[in-house]
CSV table of C-alpha atoms in Angstrom, one decimal:
chain,number,residue,atom,x,y,z
Z,1,MET,CA,7.7,9.2,2.3
Z,2,ASN,CA,7.0,5.7,0.5
Z,3,ILE,CA,5.9,2.9,2.6
Z,4,PRO,CA,7.5,-0.2,2.1
Z,5,TYR,CA,6.6,-2.9,0.0
Z,6,LYS,CA,6.2,-5.6,2.6
Z,7,LEU,CA,4.0,-3.2,4.4
Z,8,SER,CA,1.6,-3.1,2.2
Z,9,CYS,CA,1.3,-6.6,1.6
Z,10,ILE,CA,0.8,-7.6,5.0
Z,11,ALA,CA,-2.4,-5.3,5.1
Z,12,THR,CA,-3.5,-6.2,1.7
Z,13,VAL,CA,-3.6,-10.0,3.0
Z,14,VAL,CA,-5.1,-9.3,5.9
Z,15,ALA,CA,-8.0,-7.1,4.6
Z,16,ALA,CA,-8.2,-9.7,1.8
Z,17,ILE,CA,-9.3,-12.6,4.3
Z,18,VAL,CA,-11.5,-10.6,6.5
Z,19,ILE,CA,-12.8,-7.4,4.3
Z,20,ALA,CA,-12.6,-7.9,0.9
Z,21,ASN,CA,-16.0,-9.6,0.4
Z,22,PRO,CA,-18.3,-6.8,2.2
Z,23,ALA,CA,-21.1,-9.8,2.1
Z,24,LEU,CA,-19.4,-11.1,4.8
Z,25,ALA,CA,-20.1,-8.3,7.3
Z,26,ALA,CA,-24.0,-8.6,6.0
Z,27,ASP,CA,-24.5,-12.7,6.0
Z,28,GLU,CA,-24.7,-14.7,8.4
Z,29,LYS,CA,-24.0,-17.8,6.8
Z,30,ALA,CA,-20.6,-16.3,5.6
Z,31,GLY,CA,-18.7,-16.9,8.9
Z,32,VAL,CA,-19.4,-14.1,11.2
Z,33,ILE,CA,-19.8,-15.0,14.8
Z,34,ARG,CA,-22.1,-12.7,16.5
Z,35,THR,CA,-21.8,-12.0,20.3
Z,36,GLU,CA,-24.6,-10.7,22.8
Z,37,SER,CA,-22.3,-7.8,23.4
Z,38,GLY,CA,-23.4,-6.9,19.6
Z,39,ILE,CA,-19.6,-7.3,18.5
Z,40,ASP,CA,-19.4,-9.4,15.2
Z,41,PHE,CA,-15.9,-11.4,15.0
Z,42,ILE,CA,-14.9,-12.0,11.3
Z,43,PRO,CA,-11.9,-15.0,11.2
Z,44,GLY,CA,-10.2,-16.0,8.8
Z,45,LEU,CA,-7.0,-17.8,7.1
Z,46,SER,CA,-4.7,-17.9,4.3
Z,47,GLY,CA,-2.0,-20.1,3.3
Z,48,GLY,CA,0.0,-19.7,0.4
Z,49,LEU,CA,2.9,-21.6,-1.6
Z,50,LYS,CA,5.4,-19.6,-4.1
Z,51,TYR,CA,8.4,-20.2,-6.0
Z,52,ASP,CA,10.6,-16.8,-6.0
Z,53,ASP,CA,13.4,-17.1,-8.6
Z,54,ASN,CA,15.7,-14.4,-7.3
Z,55,ILE,CA,14.6,-14.0,-3.8
Z,56,THR,CA,17.4,-11.2,-2.9
Z,57,SER,CA,16.5,-9.0,-6.2
Z,58,ALA,CA,20.0,-10.0,-7.2
Z,59,ASN,CA,21.4,-8.4,-10.4
Z,60,ALA,CA,23.0,-10.3,-13.3
Z,61,SER,CA,26.5,-9.7,-11.8
Z,62,VAL,CA,25.6,-12.0,-8.7
Z,63,ASP,CA,24.0,-15.6,-8.8
Z,64,GLU,CA,20.5,-15.7,-7.9
Z,65,LEU,CA,19.1,-17.5,-5.1
Z,66,SER,CA,15.7,-18.9,-5.8
Z,67,SER,CA,13.0,-20.9,-3.2
Z,68,TRP,CA,9.9,-22.0,-2.7
Z,69,VAL,CA,8.1,-20.0,0.2
Z,70,LEU,CA,5.3,-21.0,2.3
Z,71,THR,CA,3.2,-18.4,3.7
Z,72,VAL,CA,0.5,-18.9,6.7
Z,73,THR,CA,-1.5,-15.7,7.8
Z,74,PRO,CA,-4.3,-15.8,10.5
Z,75,ALA,CA,-6.5,-13.0,10.8
Z,76,VAL,CA,-9.5,-11.7,12.4
Z,77,GLN,CA,-11.5,-8.4,12.3
Z,78,ALA,CA,-14.1,-7.4,15.1
Z,79,GLN,CA,-16.8,-5.1,14.4
Z,80,LEU,CA,-19.3,-3.0,16.4
Z,81,LEU,CA,-22.2,-1.1,14.8
Z,82,ASP,CA,-23.8,1.5,16.8
Z,83,GLY,CA,-26.1,3.4,15.1
Z,84,ASN,CA,-24.6,4.9,12.3
Z,85,ASN,CA,-21.4,4.7,14.2
Z,86,VAL,CA,-18.8,2.0,13.4
Z,87,TYR,CA,-16.0,0.8,15.5
Z,88,THR,CA,-13.7,-1.7,13.9
Z,89,VAL,CA,-10.6,-3.8,15.1
Z,90,GLU,CA,-8.4,-5.7,12.9
Z,91,ALA,CA,-5.4,-8.3,13.6
Z,92,GLY,CA,-3.1,-10.7,11.8
Z,93,ILE,CA,0.5,-11.9,11.4
Z,94,GLN,CA,2.0,-13.5,8.6
Z,95,TYR,CA,4.4,-16.3,9.0
Z,96,GLY,CA,6.9,-17.0,5.8
Z,97,ASP,CA,9.1,-20.0,5.3
Z,98,TYR,CA,11.8,-20.4,2.8
Z,99,PHE,CA,12.5,-24.0,1.9
Z,100,SER,CA,16.1,-23.3,0.3
Z,101,SER,CA,17.2,-20.1,2.8
Z,102,SER,CA,16.0,-20.3,6.5
Z,103,ASP,CA,17.7,-16.6,6.4
Z,104,ASP,CA,15.0,-15.1,4.5
Z,105,ASN,CA,12.5,-16.5,7.1
Z,106,PHE,CA,10.1,-14.0,8.6
Z,107,LEU,CA,7.2,-13.1,11.2
Z,108,ASP,CA,5.1,-9.8,10.3
Z,109,GLY,CA,2.1,-8.6,12.3
Z,110,LEU,CA,-0.6,-6.1,12.0
Z,111,LEU,CA,-3.2,-4.6,14.7
Z,112,LYS,CA,-5.5,-1.6,13.6
Z,113,ALA,CA,-7.9,0.4,15.4
Z,114,LYS,CA,-10.7,2.6,13.5
Z,115,SER,CA,-13.9,4.6,14.2
Z,116,GLU,CA,-16.3,6.2,12.5
Z,117,VAL,CA,-18.4,8.2,14.2
Z,118,GLU,CA,-21.7,10.5,13.0
Z,119,LEU,CA,-22.3,13.2,15.3
Z,120,ASN,CA,-25.3,14.6,13.9
Z,121,GLN,CA,-26.7,15.2,10.1
Z,122,SER,CA,-23.4,17.9,9.9
Z,123,ASN,CA,-20.7,16.6,12.2
Z,124,ARG,CA,-18.5,13.4,11.8
Z,125,PHE,CA,-15.2,12.0,12.5
Z,126,ASN,CA,-13.0,9.1,11.9
Z,127,ILE,CA,-10.0,8.0,13.9
Z,128,GLU,CA,-7.6,5.4,13.1
Z,129,ALA,CA,-4.4,4.0,14.9
Z,130,ALA,CA,-2.0,1.0,13.5
Z,131,TYR,CA,0.8,-0.7,14.7
Z,132,ILE,CA,2.8,-2.9,12.4
Z,133,VAL,CA,6.1,-5.4,12.8
Z,134,GLY,CA,7.3,-5.9,9.3
Z,135,HIS,CA,10.2,-6.4,7.2
Z,136,GLU,CA,12.1,-5.7,3.8
Z,137,ASP,CA,13.5,-8.5,1.6
Z,138,ARG,CA,17.2,-9.2,1.7
Z,139,GLY,CA,18.4,-6.9,-0.9
Z,140,SER,CA,15.4,-4.3,-0.8
Z,141,GLY,CA,14.7,-1.1,1.2
Z,142,VAL,CA,17.5,0.4,3.2
Z,143,PHE,CA,19.6,-2.4,1.1
Z,144,GLU,CA,18.4,-2.0,-2.5
Z,145,GLY,CA,21.2,-2.9,-4.6
Z,146,THR,CA,23.3,-5.1,-2.4
Z,147,SER,CA,21.8,-8.2,-3.7
Z,148,GLY,CA,21.5,-9.5,0.0
Z,149,VAL,CA,25.2,-10.4,0.3
Z,150,LEU,CA,25.5,-7.9,3.4
Z,151,GLN,CA,22.8,-9.4,5.1
Z,152,ASP,CA,22.5,-12.6,7.3
Z,153,GLU,CA,18.4,-12.2,7.7
Z,154,ALA,CA,15.8,-10.0,6.3
Z,155,ASN,CA,15.6,-6.4,7.6
Z,156,THR,CA,13.0,-5.3,10.2
Z,157,PHE,CA,11.0,-2.6,11.3
Z,158,ASP,CA,8.0,-1.2,13.3
Z,159,ILE,CA,5.4,1.4,11.9
Z,160,LEU,CA,3.5,3.2,14.4
Z,161,SER,CA,0.5,5.8,13.1
Z,162,ALA,CA,-2.6,7.2,14.3
Z,163,GLY,CA,-4.7,9.9,12.7
Z,164,GLY,CA,-8.1,10.8,11.6
Z,165,TYR,CA,-10.4,13.8,10.3
Z,166,TYR,CA,-13.0,15.6,11.1
Z,167,GLU,CA,-15.6,16.5,8.7
Z,168,TYR,CA,-18.2,19.5,9.0
Z,169,GLY,CA,-21.5,19.5,6.5
Z,170,ALA,CA,-24.6,17.4,5.6
Z,171,LYS,CA,-24.1,14.9,3.1
Z,172,THR,CA,-27.3,16.4,1.5
Z,173,THR,CA,-25.9,19.8,1.1
Z,174,PRO,CA,-23.4,20.8,-1.6
Z,175,ALA,CA,-20.4,21.7,0.8
Z,176,ARG,CA,-18.5,20.1,3.1
Z,177,ALA,CA,-14.9,20.8,4.7
Z,178,ARG,CA,-12.8,18.4,6.2
Z,179,VAL,CA,-9.2,18.6,8.0
Z,180,ASN,CA,-6.8,15.7,9.0
Z,181,ALA,CA,-3.9,15.1,10.5
Z,182,LYS,CA,-1.8,11.9,11.2
Z,183,TYR,CA,1.4,10.9,13.0
Z,184,LEU,CA,3.3,8.2,11.5
Z,185,SER,CA,6.9,6.8,12.5
Z,186,LYS,CA,9.1,3.9,11.2
Z,187,GLU,CA,12.1,2.5,13.3
Z,188,TYR,CA,14.4,-0.4,12.2
Z,189,SER,CA,15.0,-2.9,14.6
Z,190,ASN,CA,18.1,-4.8,13.2
Z,191,PHE,CA,21.4,-3.9,11.4
Z,192,GLU,CA,21.4,-0.1,13.2
Z,193,SER,CA,24.7,0.7,12.0
Z,194,ILE,CA,23.0,1.3,8.4
Z,195,THR,CA,19.2,1.7,9.4
Z,196,GLN,CA,19.7,3.9,12.1
Z,197,TYR,CA,19.8,6.9,9.4
Z,198,ARG,CA,16.1,5.8,7.9
Z,199,ASN,CA,14.4,6.2,11.2
Z,200,TYR,CA,12.0,8.9,10.8
Z,201,ALA,CA,8.4,10.5,11.7
Z,202,ASP,CA,5.9,12.1,9.3
Z,203,THR,CA,3.5,14.7,11.0
Z,204,THR,CA,0.9,15.6,8.4
Z,205,LEU,CA,-1.9,18.2,8.5
Z,206,GLY,CA,-4.1,18.9,5.7
Z,207,ALA,CA,-7.6,20.2,4.5
Z,208,THR,CA,-10.1,19.7,2.0
Z,209,LEU,CA,-13.0,21.4,0.6
Z,210,TYR,CA,-15.7,19.4,-1.3
Z,211,TYR,CA,-18.7,20.6,-3.4
Z,212,ASP,CA,-21.3,18.2,-4.4
Z,213,THR,CA,-22.8,18.6,-7.8
Z,214,GLN,CA,-26.2,16.5,-8.5
Z,215,SER,CA,-24.8,13.9,-10.3
Z,216,ALA,CA,-23.3,12.1,-7.8
Z,217,THR,CA,-19.8,13.8,-8.4
Z,218,SER,CA,-17.7,16.3,-5.8
Z,219,ILE,CA,-15.1,19.1,-6.8
Z,220,PHE,CA,-12.8,19.2,-4.1
Z,221,ILE,CA,-9.8,21.3,-3.2
Z,222,ASP,CA,-7.4,19.5,-1.3
Z,223,PHE,CA,-3.9,21.0,0.5
Z,224,GLN,CA,-1.6,18.8,2.8
Z,225,ASN,CA,1.7,19.8,4.7
Z,226,VAL,CA,4.3,16.6,5.8
Z,227,ASN,CA,6.9,17.2,8.0
Z,228,THR,CA,9.5,14.7,8.0
Z,229,ALA,CA,11.9,14.1,11.0
Z,230,TYR,CA,14.9,11.9,11.0
Z,231,ASP,CA,15.9,10.5,14.4
Z,232,VAL,CA,19.8,10.5,13.5
Z,233,VAL,CA,21.6,13.0,10.8
Z,234,ASP,CA,22.5,10.9,7.5
Z,235,LEU,CA,25.9,11.0,6.7
Z,236,THR,CA,25.7,13.0,3.8
Z,237,GLY,CA,23.7,15.6,5.6
Z,238,ASP,CA,20.6,16.6,6.9
Z,239,ARG,CA,17.5,15.2,5.8
Z,240,ASP,CA,14.5,16.7,7.4
Z,241,SER,CA,12.1,18.3,5.2
Z,242,THR,CA,8.7,19.8,4.7
Z,243,THR,CA,6.5,19.0,1.9
Z,244,ASN,CA,3.4,20.9,0.9
Z,245,THR,CA,1.0,19.6,-1.6
Z,246,ALA,CA,-2.1,21.6,-3.0
Z,247,LYS,CA,-4.8,19.9,-5.7
Z,248,VAL,CA,-8.1,20.4,-6.9
Z,249,GLY,CA,-9.9,17.7,-8.5
Z,250,VAL,CA,-13.1,15.5,-9.3
Z,251,GLU,CA,-14.5,12.5,-7.6
Z,252,TRP,CA,-17.4,10.5,-8.9
Z,253,GLN,CA,-19.6,7.5,-8.0
Z,254,ALA,CA,-20.6,5.3,-10.3
Z,255,THR,CA,-22.5,6.8,-13.0
Z,256,ALA,CA,-23.3,4.6,-16.2
Z,257,SER,CA,-19.8,2.9,-16.3
Z,258,THR,CA,-17.4,4.8,-14.7
Z,259,GLU,CA,-16.3,5.9,-10.9
Z,260,GLY,CA,-13.0,7.5,-9.6
Z,261,SER,CA,-11.2,10.2,-8.8
Z,262,ILE,CA,-8.5,12.6,-10.4
Z,263,GLY,CA,-6.3,15.0,-8.6
Z,264,ILE,CA,-3.8,17.6,-10.1
Z,265,GLY,CA,-2.0,20.4,-8.3
Z,266,TYR,CA,1.6,21.6,-7.2
Z,267,GLN,CA,4.1,20.2,-4.8
Z,268,ARG,CA,7.0,21.8,-3.3
Z,269,LYS,CA,9.4,20.1,-1.0
Z,270,ASN,CA,12.0,21.8,0.7
Z,271,PHE,CA,14.8,20.7,2.8
Z,272,ASP,CA,16.2,22.0,5.8
Z,273,ASN,CA,19.6,21.6,4.8
Z,274,SER,CA,20.7,24.2,2.0
Z,275,ALA,CA,23.1,21.7,0.3
Z,276,ARG,CA,20.2,19.9,-0.6
Z,277,GLU,CA,17.8,20.0,-3.9
Z,278,ASP,CA,14.6,21.3,-3.2
Z,279,PHE,CA,11.8,20.0,-5.6
Z,280,SER,CA,8.9,21.8,-6.9
Z,281,GLY,CA,6.6,20.9,-9.8
Z,282,LEU,CA,3.2,19.0,-11.3
Z,283,SER,CA,1.8,16.6,-9.4
Z,284,TRP,CA,-1.3,14.2,-9.5
Z,285,ASP,CA,-2.6,11.1,-8.6
Z,286,ALA,CA,-5.9,9.5,-10.4
Z,287,LYS,CA,-7.9,6.1,-10.2
Z,288,VAL,CA,-10.4,5.3,-12.9
Z,289,THR,CA,-12.7,2.4,-13.1
Z,290,TRP,CA,-14.3,1.9,-16.2
Z,291,THR,CA,-17.1,-1.0,-16.1
Z,292,PRO,CA,-18.5,-1.8,-19.5
Z,293,LEU,CA,-20.1,-5.3,-18.3
Z,294,THR,CA,-21.6,-6.1,-14.9
Z,295,TYR,CA,-18.9,-9.1,-15.1
Z,296,SER,CA,-15.8,-7.2,-16.2
Z,297,SER,CA,-13.9,-3.8,-15.2
Z,298,ILE,CA,-10.8,-1.9,-16.0
Z,299,ASP,CA,-8.8,-0.1,-13.4
Z,300,LEU,CA,-6.7,2.8,-14.4
Z,301,THR,CA,-4.4,4.7,-12.1
Z,302,THR,CA,-1.6,7.1,-12.6
Z,303,GLY,CA,0.3,9.3,-10.0
Z,304,ARG,CA,3.7,11.5,-9.4
Z,305,ALA,CA,5.1,13.1,-6.5
Z,306,SER,CA,8.7,13.2,-4.5
Z,307,LYS,CA,9.5,10.4,-2.2
Z,308,ASP,CA,12.8,10.1,0.0
Z,309,PRO,CA,15.2,7.4,-1.3
Z,310,ASN,CA,16.4,4.7,0.5
Z,311,GLY,CA,20.1,5.3,-0.2
Z,312,VAL,CA,21.9,8.0,-1.8
Z,313,GLY,CA,20.5,11.0,-3.1
Z,314,ASP,CA,18.1,14.1,-2.3
Z,315,PHE,CA,14.8,13.0,-3.3
Z,316,ILE,CA,13.2,10.7,-6.3
Z,317,ARG,CA,10.5,12.3,-8.9
Z,318,ALA,CA,8.2,9.3,-9.0
Z,319,THR,CA,5.6,8.9,-12.1
Z,320,SER,CA,3.6,5.8,-12.4
Z,321,TYR,CA,0.9,4.3,-14.4
Z,322,GLY,CA,-1.2,1.3,-14.0
Z,323,ILE,CA,-4.0,-0.9,-15.8
Z,324,LYS,CA,-5.8,-3.8,-14.7
Z,325,TRP,CA,-8.6,-6.1,-16.1
Z,326,ASN,CA,-10.7,-7.9,-13.6
Z,327,HIS,CA,-13.1,-10.5,-15.3
Z,328,GLU,CA,-15.6,-13.1,-14.0
Z,329,TRP,CA,-16.4,-15.8,-16.1
Z,330,SER,CA,-18.4,-17.3,-14.0
Z,331,GLU,CA,-19.5,-17.5,-10.8
Z,332,LEU,CA,-16.5,-20.3,-9.9
Z,333,PHE,CA,-13.8,-18.5,-12.1
Z,334,SER,CA,-12.6,-15.1,-12.2
Z,335,SER,CA,-9.2,-13.7,-13.5
Z,336,PHE,CA,-7.1,-10.6,-13.4
Z,337,PHE,CA,-4.4,-9.4,-15.8
Z,338,GLY,CA,-2.3,-6.0,-14.5
Z,339,LEU,CA,0.7,-4.1,-16.0
Z,340,ASN,CA,2.3,-1.1,-13.7
Z,341,GLN,CA,5.2,1.0,-14.5
Z,342,VAL,CA,7.1,3.4,-12.4
Z,343,THR,CA,9.9,5.8,-13.2
Z,344,ASP,CA,12.0,7.1,-10.6
Z,345,VAL,CA,14.2,10.1,-11.3
Z,346,TYR,CA,17.3,10.7,-8.4
Z,347,THR,CA,18.3,14.0,-8.0
Z,348,GLY,CA,21.6,14.7,-6.6
Z,349,ILE,CA,23.2,11.8,-7.8
Z,350,GLU,CA,22.9,10.2,-11.6
Z,351,ARG,CA,20.5,7.3,-11.5
Z,352,GLU,CA,16.9,6.6,-13.1
Z,353,ASP,CA,14.9,3.1,-12.6
Z,354,LYS,CA,12.5,2.1,-14.7
Z,355,THR,CA,10.5,-1.0,-13.2
Z,356,LYS,CA,7.9,-2.8,-14.6
Z,357,VAL,CA,5.4,-5.6,-13.0
Z,358,TYR,CA,2.9,-7.6,-15.0
Z,359,GLN,CA,0.5,-9.6,-12.8
Z,360,PHE,CA,-1.7,-12.4,-14.2
Z,361,GLY,CA,-4.3,-14.4,-11.8
Z,362,LEU,CA,-6.8,-17.4,-11.5
Z,363,ASN,CA,-9.3,-17.1,-8.6
Z,364,TYR,CA,-11.4,-20.4,-8.1
Z,365,ASN,CA,-14.4,-20.4,-5.6
Z,366,VAL,CA,-14.2,-23.9,-4.6
Z,367,THR,CA,-17.0,-22.9,-1.5
Z,368,ARG,CA,-18.6,-20.2,0.2
Z,369,TRP,CA,-15.6,-20.6,2.7
Z,370,LEU,CA,-12.5,-21.6,0.4
Z,371,THR,CA,-11.1,-19.6,-2.6
Z,372,LEU,CA,-8.0,-20.9,-4.3
Z,373,LYS,CA,-5.7,-17.8,-6.2
Z,374,SER,CA,-2.9,-18.7,-8.4
Z,375,GLY,CA,-0.7,-16.5,-11.0
Z,376,ILE,CA,2.3,-15.0,-11.6
Z,377,ASP,CA,4.4,-11.6,-10.7
Z,378,ILE,CA,7.1,-10.2,-13.1
Z,379,ASN,CA,8.8,-8.0,-11.9
Z,380,GLN,CA,11.5,-6.5,-14.5
Z,381,VAL,CA,13.8,-3.1,-12.9
Z,382,ASP,CA,16.4,-1.5,-15.3
Z,383,SER,CA,18.5,1.2,-14.1
Z,384,THR,CA,21.1,3.5,-15.5
Z,385,ASP,CA,23.2,2.5,-12.2
Z,386,THR,CA,23.3,-1.5,-13.5
Z,387,GLN,CA,23.7,-2.5,-9.5
Z,388,PHE,CA,19.9,-1.5,-9.1
Z,389,ALA,CA,18.9,-3.5,-12.0
Z,390,PHE,CA,17.1,-6.8,-12.2
Z,391,ASP,CA,14.5,-9.5,-12.8
Z,392,ARG,CA,12.5,-11.5,-10.4
Z,393,ASN,CA,9.5,-13.9,-11.2
Z,394,VAL,CA,7.0,-15.2,-8.5
Z,395,TYR,CA,4.7,-18.0,-9.1
Z,396,PHE,CA,1.9,-18.3,-6.8
Z,397,ILE,CA,-0.9,-20.3,-5.3
Z,398,ASN,CA,-2.9,-19.4,-2.3
Z,399,ALA,CA,-6.0,-20.5,-0.5
Z,400,GLU,CA,-8.4,-18.2,1.5
Z,401,MET,CA,-10.6,-19.5,4.2
Z,402,THR,CA,-13.1,-18.4,6.3
Z,403,LEU,CA,-15.6,-20.0,8.6
């Protein structure tokens, strides 16, 4: 199941403020509040102003609505180091104020806790839980293709997730084994006559075997089973399914000028409803970072997997490619340029979407505690069904502050 874009946005904003710079946790000058109990607090604040020229993702047949948007995101991270164990709690909210369309205002929130525990040299586990209050812009998510005309406010949802893994095997030995489990539920909180059919829960069980070589490289075999259950049967039929994915791959830490992970395998998605078309085929994911210079890097990403649609159709076969160039021009200035392309092929209906996203940004480190970020996101969506085709450009400037 694909996690909504706004969910990733709020998590990224909170992470960017409190943990994007590892030096924050290590340098007392970087705004860490240390307490006698041993818990370190890292507060942060991000404020941004952007201009969105198509806030409801309207297609060419509908008048586009544009607006300036002010966002404010306070956040805090609390961390306790206990020997080799790390306990972390993160919390943040994001408020968005649309100057020309108050119907699109939103208030999102994130609360996340994580424990990384090493029992001994050969046994370790990780437990993580999160609660998110999020939203989908009008004309997106469940209401994609409607240009927002069916909504008088943004679509809101709650997400609850909990999971973790247990790993056996010393890091100094070649072989390690990991088992993992996760539960994630998503429930919409408005427009229930429509959104009730998209409330669901994912239960994931999996296992991974690693074999480490002597060159900072691990070969792995991974198997994941995801059971998806919807609260209410869709008007077009039951959508409950089971997705099994098996992959083999390799991951490596920085060696010479590259690091990354590549996995390729086979995925099968079976619906409980025999009237829906099952999926089976090649699946992969890869991310490679090439650093030809200490101040310049290129990220390459690609993936293919099935995902459930927001509207009609059985499932989507999604294939993605991306490239991003990061460059530090000096201690004060850095920039990035990125291009992402996603092709979504629907089954059960005749529809194919091609999405291209161009990103450009410039960062200015004003002081240790203040960074200014500006840029533009260009979104181009073409579809065989013109109802879902649109262009959307977002120009932004953000200020990220710590103590």
